[in-house]
Short mmCIF file of C-alpha atoms in Angstrom, two decimals:
data_model
loop_
_atom_site.label_atom_id
_atom_site.label_comp_id
_atom_site.label_asym_id
_atom_site.label_seq_id
_atom_site.Cartn_x
_atom_site.Cartn_y
_atom_site.Cartn_z
CA MET W 1 -14.12 24.87 -85.56
CA THR W 2 -16.82 22.75 -87.43
CA GLN W 3 -14.30 20.32 -89.00
CA THR W 4 -12.49 19.77 -85.65
CA ALA W 5 -15.94 19.30 -83.83
CA SER W 6 -17.11 16.62 -86.41
CA LYS W 7 -13.80 14.82 -86.20
CA GLN W 8 -14.23 14.57 -82.19
CA ARG W 9 -17.81 13.26 -82.83
CA VAL W 10 -16.71 10.73 -85.19
CA LYS W 11 -13.78 9.22 -83.27
CA PRO W 12 -15.95 7.80 -80.41
CA ALA W 13 -18.10 6.10 -83.10
CA ASN W 14 -15.05 4.59 -84.86
CA GLN W 15 -13.88 3.34 -81.37
CA THR W 16 -17.40 1.82 -80.77
CA LYS W 17 -17.40 0.07 -84.24
CA GLN W 18 -13.90 -1.31 -83.63
CA THR W 19 -15.01 -2.80 -80.21
CA SER W 20 -17.90 -4.38 -81.39
CA VAL W 21 -16.94 -5.79 -84.70
CA ALA W 22 -14.68 -8.81 -84.49
CA THR W 23 -13.37 -11.56 -86.82
CA PRO W 24 -14.30 -15.20 -86.09
CA LYS W 25 -10.60 -15.86 -85.02
CA ALA W 26 -10.59 -12.98 -82.77
CA GLU W 27 -14.13 -13.94 -81.58
CA ASN W 28 -12.98 -17.31 -80.55
CA GLU W 29 -10.00 -15.95 -78.80
CA VAL W 30 -12.22 -13.60 -76.80
CA SER W 31 -14.75 -16.20 -76.09
CA ALA W 32 -11.61 -18.64 -74.76
CA ASN W 33 -10.67 -15.70 -72.57
CA ILE W 34 -14.21 -14.67 -71.25
CA PRO W 35 -14.00 -16.52 -67.92
CA GLU W 36 -10.47 -14.87 -67.00
CA ILE W 37 -11.47 -11.60 -68.44
CA SER W 38 -15.08 -11.55 -66.62
CA THR W 39 -13.40 -12.48 -63.24
CA GLY W 40 -10.76 -9.58 -63.66
CA LYS W 41 -13.55 -7.25 -64.38
CA LYS W 42 -15.44 -8.31 -61.30
CA LYS W 43 -12.19 -7.82 -59.10
CA LYS W 44 -11.59 -4.43 -60.64
CA THR W 45 -15.02 -2.82 -61.56
CA THR W 46 -17.65 -4.50 -59.48
CA SER W 47 -16.80 -2.93 -56.15
CA LEU W 48 -20.09 -3.87 -54.65
CA ASP W 49 -19.66 -7.43 -55.17
CA ALA W 50 -16.13 -7.65 -53.86
CA GLY W 51 -17.20 -5.66 -50.74
CA THR W 52 -19.87 -8.25 -50.23
CA SER W 53 -17.60 -11.14 -50.79
CA THR W 54 -14.93 -9.80 -48.22
CA GLU W 55 -17.97 -8.85 -45.81
CA THR W 56 -19.28 -12.53 -45.98
CA ILE W 57 -15.74 -13.94 -45.15
CA SER W 58 -15.06 -11.18 -42.46
CA ASN W 59 -18.40 -12.22 -40.91
CA LYS W 60 -17.45 -15.96 -40.94
CA ARG W 61 -14.26 -15.23 -38.85
CA THR W 62 -15.97 -12.82 -36.87
CA ASN W 63 -18.65 -15.34 -35.92
CA LYS W 64 -15.89 -17.89 -35.09
CA ARG W 65 -14.11 -15.47 -32.84
CA SER W 66 -17.31 -14.13 -31.31
CA ALA W 67 -18.35 -17.75 -30.56
CA LYS W 68 -15.07 -18.27 -28.59
CA LEU W 69 -15.52 -14.86 -26.92
CA GLU W 70 -18.98 -15.73 -26.07
CA LEU W 71 -17.89 -18.86 -24.27
CA ASN W 72 -15.02 -16.93 -22.52
CA SER W 73 -17.38 -13.95 -21.52
CA GLN W 74 -19.25 -16.46 -19.51
CA PRO W 75 -17.14 -17.92 -17.08
CA LEU W 76 -18.05 -20.05 -14.13
CA ILE W 77 -18.32 -17.67 -11.19
CA GLU W 78 -17.56 -19.28 -7.60
CA SER W 79 -18.40 -17.16 -4.65
CA GLY W 80 -15.93 -17.12 -1.67
CA MET W 81 -15.77 -15.86 1.73
CA GLU W 82 -18.43 -13.45 3.24
CA VAL W 83 -17.03 -11.76 6.41
CA ILE W 84 -17.65 -8.73 8.58
CA CYS W 85 -14.74 -7.76 10.65
CA SER W 86 -13.34 -4.80 12.79
CA GLN W 87 -11.20 -2.30 10.83
CA THR W 88 -9.03 -1.88 14.10
CA LYS W 89 -8.45 -5.53 14.49
CA PHE W 90 -7.99 -6.05 10.62
CA HIS W 91 -5.28 -3.27 10.52
CA ASP W 92 -3.33 -4.53 13.55
CA ALA W 93 -2.96 -8.03 12.16
CA LEU W 94 -1.92 -6.87 8.69
CA SER W 95 0.56 -4.68 10.52
CA LEU W 96 2.12 -7.48 12.29
CA VAL W 97 2.19 -10.13 9.65
CA SER W 98 3.59 -7.54 6.77
CA CYS W 99 6.98 -7.59 8.76
CA ALA W 100 7.43 -10.86 6.90
CA THR W 101 7.15 -9.62 3.46
CA PRO W 102 10.42 -9.78 1.42
CA ALA W 103 11.78 -6.76 -0.03
CA LYS W 104 12.25 -8.31 -3.36
CA PRO W 105 9.85 -11.04 -3.67
CA THR W 106 11.31 -14.04 -5.91
CA HIS W 107 7.86 -14.88 -6.81
CA PRO W 108 4.39 -12.75 -6.95
CA ILE W 109 2.92 -14.98 -4.44
CA LEU W 110 5.43 -13.95 -1.75
CA ALA W 111 4.17 -10.50 -1.88
CA ASN W 112 0.60 -11.68 -1.24
CA ALA W 113 -0.86 -12.27 2.24
CA LEU W 114 -3.02 -15.51 2.71
CA ILE W 115 -6.43 -14.61 4.10
CA ILE W 116 -8.46 -17.65 5.42
CA ALA W 117 -12.04 -17.19 6.70
CA ASP W 118 -12.84 -19.95 9.21
CA ILE W 119 -16.33 -20.28 9.76
CA GLU W 120 -15.94 -22.94 12.70
CA THR W 121 -13.76 -20.78 14.82
CA GLN W 122 -15.44 -17.40 13.57
CA GLN W 123 -11.83 -16.07 12.79
CA ILE W 124 -9.67 -14.51 10.10
CA HIS W 125 -6.30 -16.08 9.64
CA LEU W 126 -3.58 -13.82 7.91
CA THR W 127 -0.31 -15.36 6.87
CA VAL W 128 2.69 -13.74 5.22
CA THR W 129 5.95 -15.52 4.34
CA ASP W 130 9.33 -15.08 2.59
CA LEU W 131 10.06 -18.79 3.10
CA ALA W 132 12.73 -18.07 5.78
CA LEU W 133 10.18 -16.49 8.15
CA THR W 134 6.39 -17.01 8.36
CA ILE W 135 4.17 -14.92 10.60
CA GLN W 136 0.32 -15.79 11.34
CA ALA W 137 -2.04 -13.65 13.07
CA SER W 138 -5.57 -14.44 13.69
CA PHE W 139 -8.60 -12.10 15.01
CA GLU W 140 -12.34 -12.60 15.52
CA ALA W 141 -14.75 -11.85 12.94
CA GLN W 142 -18.18 -12.53 11.78
CA VAL W 143 -17.71 -15.26 9.17
CA LEU W 144 -20.74 -15.88 6.93
CA LEU W 145 -19.25 -17.96 4.37
CA LYS W 146 -15.83 -19.51 4.48
CA GLY W 147 -13.11 -19.01 1.93
CA GLU W 148 -9.42 -18.38 1.04
CA ILE W 149 -7.55 -15.95 -1.26
CA THR W 150 -4.29 -14.27 -1.34
CA VAL W 151 -3.88 -10.60 -2.18
CA PRO W 152 -0.91 -8.13 -2.32
CA VAL W 153 -0.07 -7.22 1.46
CA GLU W 154 1.11 -3.61 0.63
CA MET W 155 -1.99 -2.57 -1.40
CA LEU W 156 -4.40 -4.29 1.13
CA PHE W 157 -2.71 -2.72 4.17
CA GLU W 158 -2.95 0.86 2.67
CA ILE W 159 -6.70 0.45 1.90
CA VAL W 160 -7.44 -0.95 5.43
CA LYS W 161 -5.45 1.76 6.96
CA HIS W 162 -7.38 4.44 5.35
CA CYS W 163 -10.66 3.11 6.00
CA PRO W 164 -12.85 4.55 8.79
CA ASN W 165 -13.14 3.06 12.11
CA GLY W 166 -16.00 0.59 12.33
CA ASN W 167 -16.64 -2.53 10.33
CA ILE W 168 -15.37 -3.73 6.87
CA THR W 169 -17.07 -6.37 4.81
CA LEU W 170 -14.95 -8.74 2.77
CA SER W 171 -16.12 -11.00 -0.15
CA SER W 172 -14.06 -12.96 -2.59
CA GLN W 173 -14.92 -14.58 -5.83
CA THR W 174 -13.14 -16.84 -8.29
CA GLN W 175 -13.90 -16.80 -12.19
CA ILE W 176 -13.04 -19.96 -13.86
CA ILE W 177 -12.38 -19.66 -17.60
CA GLN W 178 -12.09 -22.81 -19.85
CA LEU W 179 -10.53 -21.95 -23.13
CA ILE W 180 -11.63 -23.89 -26.27
CA ASP W 181 -7.99 -24.70 -27.57
CA GLU W 182 -6.59 -25.32 -24.14
CA GLU W 183 -7.53 -28.20 -21.79
CA LYS W 184 -6.40 -26.35 -18.56
CA GLN W 185 -8.58 -23.66 -16.81
CA THR W 186 -7.76 -20.10 -15.93
CA LYS W 187 -8.51 -18.74 -12.54
CA ILE W 188 -9.21 -15.07 -11.84
CA CYS W 189 -9.43 -14.24 -8.17
CA SER W 190 -10.61 -10.97 -6.57
CA LEU W 191 -11.18 -9.76 -3.20
CA GLY W 192 -13.99 -6.98 -2.46
CA LEU W 193 -13.69 -4.61 0.50
CA SER W 194 -16.51 -2.26 1.40
CA ASP W 195 -16.79 0.25 4.31
CA ALA W 196 -19.23 3.04 5.11
CA ASP W 197 -17.76 5.39 2.54
CA GLY W 198 -16.90 3.26 -0.50
CA LYS W 199 -15.93 -0.02 -2.10
CA TYR W 200 -12.81 -1.40 -3.30
CA GLU W 201 -11.54 -4.72 -5.33
CA ILE W 202 -8.17 -6.20 -5.44
CA ARG W 203 -7.05 -8.75 -7.82
CA GLY W 204 -5.45 -11.71 -6.09
CA ILE W 205 -3.84 -15.19 -6.76
CA SER W 206 -5.49 -18.53 -5.80
CA ALA W 207 -4.61 -19.68 -2.31
CA GLU W 208 -3.61 -23.11 -4.01
CA ASP W 209 -0.39 -21.38 -4.90
CA PHE W 210 0.58 -20.10 -1.64
CA PRO W 211 3.58 -22.01 0.03
CA PRO W 212 2.26 -24.52 2.54
CA SER W 213 2.86 -23.84 6.29
CA SER W 214 4.38 -26.83 8.08
CA THR W 215 3.55 -27.23 11.70
CA ILE W 216 6.32 -27.88 14.20
CA ASP W 217 6.00 -30.94 15.96
CA ALA W 218 7.29 -30.29 19.49
CA THR W 219 6.04 -29.90 22.89
CA PRO W 220 5.72 -26.07 23.82
CA ILE W 221 7.90 -24.55 26.33
CA PRO W 222 6.31 -21.54 28.05
CA LEU W 223 9.09 -18.79 28.88
CA PRO W 224 8.37 -15.69 30.93
CA THR W 225 8.13 -12.72 28.52
CA THR W 226 9.96 -10.59 30.73
CA VAL W 227 12.82 -12.97 30.89
CA PHE W 228 12.93 -13.57 27.10
CA LYS W 229 12.84 -9.91 25.91
CA ASP W 230 15.39 -8.75 28.69
CA GLY W 231 17.87 -11.50 27.42
CA LEU W 232 17.35 -10.74 23.87
CA LYS W 233 17.76 -6.96 24.23
CA GLY W 234 21.16 -7.51 25.73
CA VAL W 235 22.56 -9.10 22.70
CA ILE W 236 20.61 -8.42 19.69
CA TYR W 237 22.52 -5.30 19.04
CA ALA W 238 25.91 -7.33 18.73
CA VAL W 239 24.83 -9.65 15.84
CA SER W 240 26.62 -9.20 12.51
CA THR W 241 24.72 -7.62 9.41
CA ASP W 242 27.25 -9.22 6.85
CA GLU W 243 25.73 -12.06 5.03
CA ASN W 244 29.35 -13.29 4.36
CA LYS W 245 29.42 -14.05 8.16
CA TYR W 246 26.25 -16.22 7.92
CA ILE W 247 26.17 -17.97 11.19
CA LEU W 248 27.22 -14.70 12.93
CA THR W 249 23.82 -13.00 11.64
CA GLY W 250 21.94 -14.91 14.23
CA VAL W 251 21.68 -15.07 17.98
CA HIS W 252 22.71 -18.34 19.66
CA ILE W 253 20.22 -19.59 22.56
CA GLN W 254 21.14 -22.24 24.96
CA LEU W 255 18.11 -23.56 27.03
CA THR W 256 18.55 -25.93 30.14
CA GLN W 257 16.32 -27.03 32.81
CA ASP W 258 16.57 -23.52 34.61
CA LYS W 259 18.51 -21.45 32.33
CA LEU W 260 18.16 -19.43 29.27
CA LYS W 261 21.19 -18.14 27.66
CA PHE W 262 21.68 -15.67 24.82
CA ILE W 263 24.87 -15.03 22.82
CA GLY W 264 25.68 -12.56 19.83
CA THR W 265 28.77 -11.56 18.22
CA ASP W 266 29.82 -9.97 14.95
CA GLY W 267 33.64 -10.85 15.51
CA HIS W 268 34.47 -7.33 17.06
CA ARG W 269 32.25 -7.65 20.17
CA VAL W 270 30.56 -10.34 22.17
CA ALA W 271 27.22 -9.89 24.24
CA THR W 272 26.14 -12.66 26.58
CA THR W 273 22.99 -12.78 28.91
CA GLU W 274 21.97 -15.48 31.28
CA LEU W 275 18.95 -15.48 33.01
CA SER W 276 16.97 -17.84 35.41
CA THR W 277 13.87 -19.50 33.81
CA GLN W 278 11.64 -19.28 36.84
CA GLY W 279 8.17 -19.71 35.70
CA ILE W 280 8.81 -22.67 33.09
CA GLY W 281 6.13 -25.20 33.47
CA ARG W 282 6.63 -28.72 34.93
CA LYS W 283 6.22 -30.49 31.31
CA PRO W 284 8.86 -28.34 29.67
CA ARG W 285 11.27 -28.99 32.79
CA LYS W 286 10.97 -32.69 32.00
CA GLN W 287 11.79 -32.07 28.32
CA VAL W 288 14.98 -30.00 29.02
CA GLU W 289 16.14 -31.85 32.11
CA SER W 290 18.16 -34.76 30.46
CA SER W 291 20.05 -32.60 27.79
CA GLU W 292 20.58 -28.96 26.73
CA ILE W 293 18.53 -27.57 23.65
CA GLN W 294 20.63 -24.95 21.62
CA PHE W 295 19.98 -23.26 18.27
CA THR W 296 20.79 -20.07 16.25
CA ILE W 297 17.99 -17.82 15.21
CA PRO W 298 18.17 -15.26 12.61
CA GLY W 299 18.83 -11.73 13.99
CA ARG W 300 15.87 -10.22 11.84
CA VAL W 301 13.44 -12.91 13.08
CA LEU W 302 14.24 -11.93 16.63
CA LYS W 303 14.10 -8.00 16.16
CA GLU W 304 10.61 -8.57 14.70
CA LEU W 305 9.65 -10.94 17.64
CA ALA W 306 11.08 -8.12 20.13
CA ARG W 307 9.16 -5.36 18.09
CA ASN W 308 5.67 -7.13 18.23
CA LEU W 309 5.72 -9.32 21.56
CA ASP W 310 3.71 -6.93 24.05
CA ASP W 311 4.85 -6.60 27.73
CA SER W 312 1.33 -7.36 28.61
CA VAL W 313 1.81 -10.98 27.31
CA GLU W 314 2.90 -13.07 30.45
CA PHE W 315 4.28 -16.18 28.72
CA ILE W 316 5.55 -16.82 25.15
CA ASN W 317 5.64 -20.65 24.02
CA LEU W 318 8.71 -21.96 22.37
CA LEU W 319 8.67 -24.82 20.02
CA TYR W 320 11.76 -26.43 18.53
CA ASP W 321 12.14 -29.29 16.25
CA ALA W 322 15.61 -30.46 16.17
CA GLN W 323 15.05 -32.77 13.30
CA SER W 324 14.01 -30.12 10.89
CA ASN W 325 15.93 -27.47 12.75
CA ARG W 326 12.60 -25.21 12.86
CA LEU W 327 11.57 -22.92 15.57
CA GLY W 328 8.31 -21.50 16.40
CA PHE W 329 7.02 -18.89 18.85
CA ALA W 330 3.41 -18.59 19.89
CA TRP W 331 1.52 -16.08 21.87
CA GLN W 332 -2.10 -15.09 22.01
CA ASP W 333 -3.36 -15.40 18.46
CA ILE W 334 0.01 -14.94 16.72
CA ILE W 335 2.34 -17.72 15.51
CA LEU W 336 5.89 -17.11 14.27
CA ARG W 337 7.80 -19.65 12.64
CA CYS W 338 11.46 -19.73 11.10
CA GLN W 339 14.27 -21.98 9.97
CA CYS W 340 17.22 -21.85 12.23
CA LEU W 341 20.59 -20.99 10.93
CA GLU W 342 22.84 -24.06 10.15
CA GLY W 343 26.47 -24.27 11.05
CA THR W 344 28.40 -24.32 14.36
CA TYR W 345 28.39 -21.20 16.54
CA PRO W 346 31.75 -19.92 17.83
CA ASP W 347 32.50 -20.83 21.37
CA CYS W 348 32.68 -17.33 22.61
CA GLU W 349 33.23 -18.33 26.43
CA GLN W 350 36.21 -20.25 25.55
CA LEU W 351 37.66 -17.28 23.49
CA LEU W 352 37.04 -14.81 26.48
CA ALA W 353 38.31 -17.00 29.22
CA ARG W 354 41.72 -16.17 27.97
CA PHE W 355 41.52 -12.69 29.39
CA SER W 356 41.61 -11.56 33.00
CA PHE W 357 40.52 -8.23 34.32
CA ASP W 358 41.88 -6.51 37.61
CA ARG W 359 40.64 -2.93 37.26
CA GLU W 360 37.01 -1.84 37.82
CA VAL W 361 35.41 1.58 36.82
CA ILE W 362 31.87 2.46 37.72
CA LEU W 363 30.03 5.07 35.54
CA GLU W 364 26.76 6.46 35.48
CA LYS W 365 25.01 5.04 32.53
CA ALA W 366 23.02 8.17 31.59
CA PHE W 367 26.09 10.45 31.66
CA LEU W 368 28.16 8.12 29.71
CA VAL W 369 25.43 7.59 26.97
CA LYS W 370 24.84 11.27 26.75
CA ALA W 371 28.69 12.10 26.32
CA LEU W 372 29.18 9.48 23.64
CA GLU W 373 26.08 10.51 21.69
CA ARG W 374 27.41 14.09 21.56
CA LEU W 375 30.83 13.18 20.54
CA SER W 376 29.33 10.89 17.70
CA VAL W 377 28.46 13.77 15.38
CA LEU W 378 32.17 13.97 14.61
CA THR W 379 32.53 10.41 13.39
CA ASP W 380 32.92 9.64 9.79
CA LYS W 381 33.22 6.54 7.84
CA LYS W 382 37.02 6.24 7.85
CA GLU W 383 37.42 6.82 11.48
CA LYS W 384 35.01 5.93 14.16
CA GLY W 385 37.37 5.59 16.94
CA ILE W 386 37.06 7.41 20.39
CA TYR W 387 39.72 7.70 23.24
CA LEU W 388 38.97 6.92 26.77
CA GLN W 389 41.43 8.27 29.30
CA PHE W 390 40.77 6.96 32.76
CA ASP W 391 42.59 9.13 35.57
CA GLY W 392 42.22 7.78 39.09
CA SER W 393 43.69 10.84 40.65
CA LEU W 394 40.91 13.06 39.32
CA GLN W 395 38.42 10.29 39.62
CA GLN W 396 37.08 11.02 36.13
CA LEU W 397 36.96 9.72 32.42
CA ARG W 398 37.84 11.89 29.46
CA LEU W 399 36.26 11.08 26.24
CA SER W 400 37.79 12.67 23.25
CA ILE W 401 37.65 12.52 19.40
CA GLU W 402 39.71 14.40 16.81
CA ARG W 403 39.23 14.60 12.98
CA GLU W 404 40.25 16.83 10.26
CA PHE W 405 37.04 18.89 10.48
CA GLY W 406 36.73 19.21 14.11
CA LYS W 407 37.31 17.57 17.65
CA GLY W 408 35.48 17.13 20.73
CA ASP W 409 36.08 16.31 24.54
CA GLN W 410 33.64 15.24 27.17
CA VAL W 411 34.40 14.57 30.93
CA ILE W 412 32.31 12.69 33.20
CA ALA W 413 32.81 11.59 36.96
CA ALA W 414 34.15 7.89 37.39
CA HIS W 415 34.78 5.70 40.52
CA LEU W 416 38.17 4.03 39.88
CA PRO W 417 41.45 3.18 41.59
CA SER W 418 43.23 6.15 42.56
CA GLU W 419 46.48 4.93 41.02
CA MET W 420 44.74 4.05 37.78
CA LEU W 421 45.91 5.60 34.60
CA LEU W 422 44.91 4.04 31.39
CA ASN W 423 44.30 5.12 27.63
CA ILE W 424 42.27 2.95 25.46
CA GLN W 425 40.31 3.47 22.08
CA PHE W 426 37.23 1.67 21.11
CA ASN W 427 34.66 1.96 18.32
CA LEU W 428 32.32 4.69 19.45
CA LYS W 429 29.36 2.94 17.88
CA TYR W 430 30.15 -0.27 19.34
CA LEU W 431 30.52 1.43 22.89
CA VAL W 432 27.34 3.35 22.95
CA GLU W 433 25.16 0.27 21.75
CA ALA W 434 26.86 -1.77 24.44
CA ALA W 435 25.95 0.92 27.05
CA LYS W 436 22.44 1.26 25.96
CA ALA W 437 21.80 -2.45 26.00
CA ILE W 438 22.72 -2.80 29.75
CA PRO W 439 19.54 -2.42 31.75
CA SER W 440 20.74 -0.66 35.01
CA SER W 441 21.30 2.88 36.29
CA ALA W 442 25.12 2.49 36.27
CA ILE W 443 27.74 0.44 34.47
CA LYS W 444 30.73 -1.32 35.68
CA MET W 445 33.60 -1.60 33.47
CA HIS W 446 36.30 -4.29 33.77
CA LEU W 447 39.63 -3.35 32.28
CA GLN W 448 43.29 -4.77 32.22
CA GLN W 449 45.44 -2.76 29.73
CA SER W 450 45.29 -0.91 26.59
CA ASP W 451 45.46 -4.08 24.28
CA HIS W 452 42.91 -6.28 26.07
CA PRO W 453 39.16 -6.09 25.77
CA ALA W 454 36.95 -4.42 28.12
CA MET W 455 33.85 -5.96 29.90
CA LEU W 456 30.84 -4.21 30.62
CA VAL W 457 28.16 -5.34 33.26
CA PRO W 458 25.09 -3.96 34.95
CA TYR W 459 25.60 -1.98 38.28
CA GLY W 460 23.00 -0.31 40.43
CA ASP W 461 19.32 -0.30 40.08
CA ARG W 462 17.52 -2.40 37.42
CA PRO W 463 14.07 -2.31 36.12
CA ASN W 464 13.33 -6.02 37.18
CA PRO W 465 15.52 -6.43 40.41
CA GLU W 466 13.83 -9.75 40.95
CA LEU W 467 14.99 -11.36 37.93
CA GLN W 468 18.11 -13.43 38.13
CA MET W 469 20.29 -12.14 35.46
CA GLU W 470 23.99 -12.06 34.34
CA MET W 471 24.77 -9.64 31.31
CA ARG W 472 28.24 -9.34 29.98
CA GLN W 473 29.42 -7.02 27.04
CA PHE W 474 32.97 -7.47 25.78
CA LEU W 475 34.59 -4.91 23.53
CA LEU W 476 37.80 -5.24 21.58
CA PRO W 477 40.04 -2.07 21.24
CA LEU W 478 40.77 -0.65 17.87
CA TYR W 479 44.55 -0.62 18.48
CA THR W 480 47.13 -0.47 21.10
CA LEU W 481 48.02 2.86 22.85
CA ASN W 482 50.94 3.52 25.23
CA ALA W 483 49.47 4.00 28.63
#
């Protein structure tokens, strides 16, 4: 045990002696390698110095970054609009203009509404567009500071809809950030809303990026709202929804000095309505006196127009620019602009002139529509036809439908020639839509034979008997049946 301990004590001493003693040659070699060895030792063993060096370098980089961030963290802030408006008016205007929002915007700005606060007129102007249709609505507000911004329509509408009745305060601001390594500026826009219960902020896009709204250079033609809406309702159902039939997706309108005519077709049915334009002003009369104005308006545009045009509006102003083929409607504080469809609309009158009708049947509209709606539950995607059996001896019309899963029959009274006996089949959906579009208590149906179209016209009492109107609905049969 004693020997082992002494050996262990001597060994470190020997190691120390060997390390401290060196020959001149070895000493020179060590001296020559001192810088390299000492550097290696510092990297490996002097952890405090290494940490300090890394920290110094890191601090320099951080200082550079912080200098850049410090510049960016202090952007130039520009104040925008300051407005106090009614929640009800704001909500109604948003509800109207949101109809023009595209389902799948091709650019983020098309999902936004342009908000302009006009200090001169003390109004807010809201504009939404999908490039084909543009709707602008204005309403009164207390504009303290003017400004403009665009924000997402859907988000803005939902916030305003859930705000309590009362006043809403709007304020906008733009942060302008100048990046060090870039020459251009970055703008961050936001709109703030506050009501009695809370505050909201919506990130927006600069109004500079919103598509410009081109004005229509044309003399306004005032049309009686009743005339326009009644004529439109009689044909809008008949337009095609197939984009491959591009020109047929619109309603063709012909305007002369004293007549306004609407035509709609999808290739299987034709609807025409012609009305007197009594009430058109003198200036528009001079404009349309020498020639006829005609254009084709997209069906989607007219559906939105009919939905938002209130019956309390006496006149609606029509503006048409033939050179740009653009059309506008203006009423109250609302402006609707659209691009008319390009192409030649089919001459439906010439097509229908080939058919003549020598049989007439008078049906009560309410009974006919009710019977058709009951039988419509038996239609399917493959077969949509319904049989009509006219029996003059019984003075009745039998409506029948038969499918693999069920069948149905409805009999309604009819006024028809006593010797008349005719079977014909129509598309049930087309027939019920045509019947509903006729604004009268009864319907007169003109027939010839089972392979000829039928013509439906108003008969009996009408809501506006003083209005001169000629309406015709043409339906083609599905296929020929033996009478």
